[in-house]
């Protein structure tokens, strides 16, 4: 591990720095040999020229000693790094006797990345002046690439969450909101006046503030077996539709809930308006049917009474019938799916275009005769067929509106 590597490196550094005749003993040689067997080791002049390297180092980078000895350390790095101020400062610090350690990216002979956990230890002479650098390193390429891949995956997911047009929130198991994507922030800004806190204060707050009964919500999300769960909640005058799903780590441990949600206030109002308009349509259609039936019966009776009496009765029913037609048309117009062709069919079938909508009225006798002829059994059956077809069409359009929203 990197901790063990640093401990060993510090130990050997303490024994070989400074390098004097008194500490060039068997113990130091034994420690260096042991460390060399366990780790990659290479030594440099202060200018970075390679003096020596052990087999572990050469195998890690894919070279032989003859290929590296006398060359500069920069052969293990890409040109962008070796031409940087960071690289020059790195060797300047070592030249001043300053110890360097960390995770370093180096290049294998075949050009692939190699990651090493390394320490660069300046070696001091009898006058405490640095004269060379010894590097101890461990190959951590596999672990580092796995970590980098995980970080890249997290970054991709983060980028995706930040840019999707879906509202997303995340919380931990304790109920603290940890994440709010930009789409959520924008949507919440629209209803900020009804929120328990400003949008920019939500991250870090508890989701309890958004629920009338927080205990219920906590029990629900405490156990991932309760998820996914869908529900609608009221926030002020607004309605939110929530889908709560579990989030797991790489070991399938439950981390907390993720909520995807949408603002459905307008949709709820639309459904309510559609239902009310449909109720009005059904009521108006029922009255239309009853009025037409009564009108036909009245026309039959009109042959047995005086023309003036029939005319007054007919006129009364004309007004009622006209009112029923207007209610139906208004109901359809309220739904914004007004079908003029169906209305015209009903006008034509009921024969009221000329009698009720014309510029002049027929004589009382002619009206009575026309009503009798137009509201016979065949005409009533045809009328009922068109009314049924019209109501069916309206209900179908209602269903389409609901589905589209």
C-alpha positions as MATLAB code, in Angstrom:
seq = 'XXXXXXXXXXXXXXXXXXXXXXXXXXXXXXXXXXXXXXXXXXXXXXXXXXXXXXXXXXXXXXXXXXXXXXXXXXXXXXXXXXXXXXXXXXXXXXXXXXXXXXXXXXXXXXXXXXXXXXXXXXXXXXXXXXXXXXXXXXXXXXXXXXXXXXXXXXXXXXXXXXXXXXXXXXXXXXXXXXXXXXXXXXXXXXXXXXXXXXXXXXXXXXXXXXXXXXXXXXXXXXXXXXXXXXXXXXXXXXXXXXXXXXXXXXXXXXXXXXXXXXXXXXXXXXXXXXXXXXXXXXXXXXXXXXXXXXXXXXXXXXXXXXXXXXXXXXXXXXXXXXXXXXXXXXXXXXXXXXXXXXXXXXXXXXXXXXXXXXXXXXXXXXXXXXXXXXXXXXXXXXXXXXXXXXXXXXXXXXXXXXXXX';
ca = [
       0.000    0.000    0.000;
       1.038    3.638   -0.340;
       1.226    4.012    3.468;
       3.586    1.034    3.780;
       5.616    2.372    0.872;
       6.016    5.784    2.528;
       6.979    4.193    5.852;
       9.660    2.074    4.219;
      10.902    5.001    2.152;
      11.143    7.244    5.189;
      13.040    4.551    7.062;
      15.613    4.074    4.322;
      15.885    7.842    3.832;
      16.682    8.301    7.513;
      19.462    5.749    7.223;
      21.098    6.949    4.021;
      20.639   10.693    4.424;
      23.218   12.095    4.936;
      25.531    9.608    3.244;
      28.746    9.599    5.310;
      31.457    7.083    5.902;
      30.053    6.329    9.331;
      26.639    5.189    8.124;
      27.804    3.177    5.108;
      27.533   -0.009    7.071;
      26.096   -3.436    6.718;
      22.677   -2.465    8.163;
      22.149    0.215    5.562;
      23.189   -2.117    2.763;
      20.832   -4.789    4.048;
      17.917   -2.361    4.216;
      18.620   -1.073    0.711;
      18.829   -4.625   -0.624;
      15.559   -5.621    1.064;
      13.784   -2.551   -0.211;
      15.177   -3.152   -3.681;
      13.733   -6.658   -3.737;
      10.276   -5.390   -2.756;
      10.128   -2.155   -4.712;
      11.249   -0.471   -7.886;
      14.352    1.631   -7.307;
      16.289    4.042   -9.520;
      18.959    6.681   -8.817;
      19.693    9.985  -10.580;
      22.187   12.796  -10.623;
      20.741   16.099   -9.493;
      20.144   17.077  -13.131;
      17.962   14.003  -13.661;
      20.492   11.792  -15.452;
      19.893    8.106  -14.663;
      22.715    6.399  -12.741;
      21.261    2.971  -11.977;
      17.961    1.051  -11.753;
      16.978   -2.292  -10.283;
      15.125   -5.101  -12.031;
      11.757   -4.183  -10.476;
      11.938   -0.702  -11.924;
      13.092   -1.886  -15.339;
      10.298   -4.472  -15.555;
       7.699   -1.932  -14.492;
       8.667    0.467  -17.317;
       9.680   -2.210  -19.866;
      13.342   -1.285  -20.333;
      16.791   -2.822  -19.876;
      19.476   -1.067  -17.842;
      21.496   -0.359  -20.983;
      18.509    1.468  -22.509;
      18.086    3.865  -19.592;
      21.492    4.366  -18.009;
      22.929    7.782  -18.863;
      19.547    8.987  -20.204;
      17.413   11.668  -18.601;
      14.453   10.975  -16.359;
      12.249   12.783  -18.905;
      12.260    9.637  -21.079;
       9.606    8.264  -18.713;
       7.278   11.267  -19.117;
       5.266   12.821  -21.941;
       6.589   15.947  -23.627;
       3.737   18.123  -22.346;
       4.772   17.406  -18.755;
       8.545   17.669  -19.242;
       8.126   21.058  -20.889;
       6.062   22.441  -18.018;
       7.018   24.665  -15.096;
       5.814   21.887  -12.788;
       8.479   19.495  -14.078;
      11.268   22.044  -13.881;
      10.249   23.007  -10.357;
      10.152   19.323   -9.422;
      13.836   18.841  -10.226;
      14.810   22.206   -8.787;
      13.295   21.186   -5.437;
      15.174   17.887   -5.483;
      18.384   19.789   -6.269;
      17.798   21.827   -3.102;
      17.516   18.606   -1.098;
      13.704   18.674   -0.785;
      12.000   15.299   -0.467;
       9.201   14.597   -3.020;
       6.497   11.927   -2.874;
       3.109   11.149   -4.378;
       1.275    9.410   -7.193;
       3.003    9.891  -10.544;
       2.003    9.038  -14.101;
       4.849    7.668  -16.182;
       5.103    6.114  -19.660;
       5.903    2.475  -20.351;
       8.248    1.737  -23.229;
       5.210    0.830  -25.369;
       3.616    4.207  -24.640;
       1.002    3.004  -22.162;
       0.390    4.831  -18.896;
       2.042    3.472  -15.755;
       1.088    4.843  -12.346;
       3.575    4.635   -9.491;
       3.412    5.583   -5.835;
       6.902    6.974   -5.397;
       9.283    8.866   -3.157;
      12.268   10.846   -4.427;
      14.894   11.126   -1.689;
      17.903   13.475   -2.111;
      21.112   11.916   -0.803;
      23.431   14.275    1.102;
      27.214   14.196    1.241;
      29.402   14.755    4.302;
      28.760   18.477    4.045;
      24.980   17.993    3.983;
      24.787   18.927    0.354;
      22.652   16.833   -2.027;
      24.623   15.015   -4.671;
      22.120   12.470   -6.049;
      18.506   11.315   -5.810;
      17.185    7.841   -5.039;
      13.651    6.967   -5.996;
      11.579    4.136   -4.486;
       8.360    3.225   -6.238;
       5.460    0.772   -6.224;
       3.434   -0.055   -9.312;
      -0.197    0.972   -8.620;
      -1.350    1.074  -12.244;
      -4.240   -1.369  -11.862;
      -5.706    0.271   -8.763;
      -5.255    3.752  -10.171;
      -6.898    2.958  -13.508;
      -9.845    1.375  -11.715;
     -10.191    4.486   -9.581;
      -9.914    6.776  -12.594;
     -12.533    4.740  -14.436;
     -14.863    4.998  -11.469;
     -14.279    8.740  -11.320;
     -14.944    9.021  -15.070;
     -18.171    7.046  -14.667;
     -19.259    9.299  -11.827;
     -18.427   12.329  -13.948;
     -20.443   10.992  -16.890;
     -23.417   10.298  -14.642;
     -23.072   13.721  -13.054;
     -22.982   15.360  -16.476;
     -26.002   13.362  -17.609;
     -27.988   14.256  -14.489;
     -27.047   17.921  -14.858;
     -28.253   18.085  -18.450;
     -31.359   15.887  -18.622;
     -34.665   17.820  -18.774;
     -36.094   15.695  -15.944;
     -36.363   16.966  -12.377;
     -34.129   14.875  -10.086;
     -33.398   15.105   -6.360;
     -31.333   12.810   -4.129;
     -31.184   12.385   -0.368;
     -29.339   10.161    2.057;
     -31.018    7.661    4.375;
     -31.255   10.313    7.081;
     -33.397   12.501    4.810;
     -30.811   15.177    4.009;
     -31.094   16.417    0.426;
     -27.715   15.958   -1.236;
     -28.385   16.766   -4.880;
     -30.723   18.915   -6.926;
     -30.185   18.951  -10.683;
     -30.519   22.200  -12.691;
     -33.894   21.135  -14.136;
     -35.235   20.772  -10.583;
     -33.901   24.182   -9.618;
     -35.544   25.823  -12.616;
     -38.898   24.150  -11.985;
     -38.849   24.908   -8.267;
     -38.105   28.555   -9.022;
     -41.545   28.714  -10.676;
     -43.241   27.835   -7.370;
     -40.659   29.229   -4.949;
     -43.277   31.386   -3.207;
     -45.014   28.173   -2.040;
     -41.835   26.389   -0.899;
     -40.838   26.127    2.770;
     -37.417   27.609    1.910;
     -35.595   29.344   -0.975;
     -34.421   27.045   -3.761;
     -30.743   27.803   -3.070;
     -31.184   26.566    0.529;
     -32.670   23.164   -0.339;
     -29.382   21.254   -0.680;
     -28.343   20.304    2.825;
     -31.886   20.669    4.189;
     -34.177   17.827    5.256;
     -36.955   16.589    3.004;
     -39.218   16.716    6.092;
     -40.027   20.324    5.223;
     -41.862   19.222    2.072;
     -44.239   16.775    3.776;
     -47.169   17.183    6.123;
     -46.376   13.851    7.744;
     -42.553   13.453    7.672;
     -42.667   10.342    9.863;
     -44.589    8.489    7.166;
     -42.090    9.506    4.482;
     -39.144    8.508    6.647;
     -40.604    5.068    7.292;
     -41.216    4.673    3.576;
     -37.685    5.521    2.381;
     -35.908    3.869    5.316;
     -36.389    0.460    3.703;
     -35.515    0.072    0.020;
     -38.025   -2.774   -0.216;
     -40.736   -0.096   -0.153;
     -39.338    1.416   -3.339;
     -40.040    2.401   -6.049;
     -43.054    4.351   -4.805;
     -45.235    6.831   -6.690;
     -47.330    9.551   -5.080;
     -48.706   13.056   -5.575;
     -48.093   15.732   -2.963;
     -49.413   19.255   -2.509;
     -46.968   22.127   -2.094;
     -49.039   25.217   -1.528;
     -51.453   25.515   -4.424;
     -49.314   23.217   -6.575;
     -49.438   19.479   -7.168;
     -46.222   17.467   -7.646;
     -46.040   13.919   -8.968;
     -43.142   11.985   -7.375;
     -41.460    8.692   -8.228;
     -39.082    7.624   -5.455;
     -36.452    4.987   -6.353;
     -33.571    3.439   -4.377;
     -29.903    4.307   -4.998;
     -27.176    1.710   -4.282;
     -23.391    1.723   -4.114;
     -21.121   -0.721   -5.920;
     -21.744   -3.362   -3.249;
     -25.545   -3.046   -3.482;
     -25.744   -1.183   -0.189;
     -28.765    1.127   -0.020;
     -27.595    4.745    0.087;
     -30.873    6.623    0.015;
     -33.778    7.705   -2.192;
     -33.720    9.403   -5.588;
     -36.845   11.313   -6.590;
     -37.819   12.098  -10.159;
     -40.742   14.464  -10.202;
     -42.870   16.828  -12.245;
     -45.193   19.733  -11.658;
     -48.706   18.596  -12.659;
     -50.846   21.468  -11.348;
     -52.073   22.452  -14.825;
     -52.790   18.840  -15.721;
     -54.870   18.307  -12.595;
     -56.884   21.447  -13.336;
     -57.358   20.350  -16.946;
     -58.705   16.960  -15.913;
     -61.075   18.643  -13.477;
     -62.280   21.018  -16.209;
     -62.687   18.180  -18.706;
     -64.709   16.155  -16.221;
     -66.941   19.127  -15.419;
     -67.453   19.940  -19.097;
     -68.264   16.297  -19.809;
     -70.823   16.327  -17.009;
     -72.392   19.438  -18.486;
     -72.355   17.836  -21.927;
     -74.099   14.722  -20.678;
     -76.719   16.780  -18.835;
     -77.366   19.024  -21.833;
     -77.594   16.051  -24.172;
     -80.078   14.336  -21.878;
     -82.213   17.458  -21.799;
     -81.956   17.721  -25.581;
     -83.232   14.190  -25.964;
     -86.098   14.754  -23.514;
     -87.033   18.045  -25.161;
     -87.060   16.540  -28.644;
     -89.249   13.656  -27.489;
     -91.666   16.044  -25.786;
     -91.682   18.260  -28.861;
     -92.694   15.322  -31.046;
     -95.458   14.367  -28.640;
     -96.615   17.987  -28.532;
     -96.702   18.091  -32.332;
     -99.034   15.059  -32.352;
    -101.365   16.724  -29.882;
    -101.339   19.958  -31.820;
    -103.674   18.440  -34.442;
    -106.440   18.277  -31.811;
    -106.233   21.860  -30.539;
    -106.563   25.245  -32.098;
    -103.798   26.664  -34.170;
    -103.177   29.499  -31.714;
    -102.899   27.133  -28.744;
    -100.549   24.837  -30.679;
     -98.508   27.785  -31.769;
     -97.997   29.033  -28.193;
     -97.053   25.537  -27.001;
     -94.693   25.013  -29.904;
     -93.069   28.389  -29.323;
     -92.446   27.485  -25.680;
     -90.827   24.213  -26.641;
     -88.880   25.919  -29.400;
     -87.268   28.152  -26.788;
     -86.486   25.226  -24.505;
     -85.105   23.192  -27.369;
     -82.968   26.124  -28.512;
     -81.583   26.477  -24.977;
     -80.634   22.791  -24.907;
     -78.787   23.106  -28.191;
     -76.864   26.122  -26.837;
     -75.845   24.219  -23.695;
     -74.413   21.383  -25.742;
     -72.492   23.757  -28.032;
     -71.145   25.713  -25.033;
     -69.986   22.513  -23.352;
     -68.049   21.468  -26.434;
     -66.577   24.949  -26.827;
     -65.436   24.839  -23.191;
     -63.495   21.679  -23.994;
     -61.819   23.462  -26.933;
     -62.715   20.515  -29.144;
     -65.728   22.095  -30.796;
     -66.986   19.984  -33.696;
     -69.013   22.208  -36.012;
     -69.744   19.357  -38.396;
     -71.507   17.340  -35.692;
     -73.478   20.343  -34.456;
     -74.624   21.067  -37.993;
     -75.699   17.455  -38.407;
     -77.835   17.714  -35.315;
     -79.362   20.966  -36.532;
     -80.162   19.343  -39.842;
     -81.493   16.121  -38.350;
     -83.727   17.947  -35.887;
     -84.887   20.287  -38.632;
     -84.419   23.434  -36.574;
     -82.184   25.322  -38.975;
     -85.048   26.991  -40.767;
     -87.597   27.046  -37.964;
     -85.435   28.227  -35.050;
     -82.417   29.816  -36.735;
     -84.021   31.350  -39.824;
     -84.745   35.041  -40.316;
     -88.505   34.479  -40.257;
     -90.943   32.019  -38.664;
     -93.336   29.798  -40.509;
     -97.035   30.290  -39.935;
     -98.525   28.566  -36.935;
    -100.266   25.963  -39.075;
     -97.195   25.360  -41.238;
     -94.998   25.089  -38.133;
     -97.294   22.524  -36.585;
     -97.341   20.491  -39.747;
     -93.577   20.703  -40.168;
     -92.926   19.677  -36.567;
     -95.257   16.718  -36.948;
     -93.500   15.615  -40.113;
     -89.980   16.204  -38.756;
     -90.418   14.508  -35.391;
     -91.949   11.221  -36.432;
     -90.527    7.951  -35.131;
     -87.992    7.588  -37.924;
     -86.693   11.117  -37.400;
     -86.402   10.638  -33.625;
     -84.432    7.422  -34.113;
     -82.096    9.200  -36.504;
     -81.745   12.100  -34.065;
     -80.871    9.733  -31.221;
     -78.279    8.047  -33.394;
     -76.505   11.344  -34.071;
     -76.654   12.409  -30.436;
     -75.109    9.082  -29.343;
     -72.412    9.383  -32.003;
     -71.667   12.966  -30.979;
     -71.362   12.115  -27.270;
     -69.084    9.161  -28.105;
     -66.868   11.456  -30.166;
     -66.694   14.026  -27.364;
     -65.729   11.389  -24.794;
     -63.025   10.037  -27.126;
     -61.585   13.526  -27.533;
     -61.689   13.945  -23.748;
     -59.610   10.773  -23.335;
     -57.098   12.024  -25.896;
     -56.716   15.325  -24.033;
     -56.012   13.528  -20.768;
     -53.476   11.200  -22.370;
     -51.661   14.056  -24.100;
     -51.271   15.961  -20.853;
];
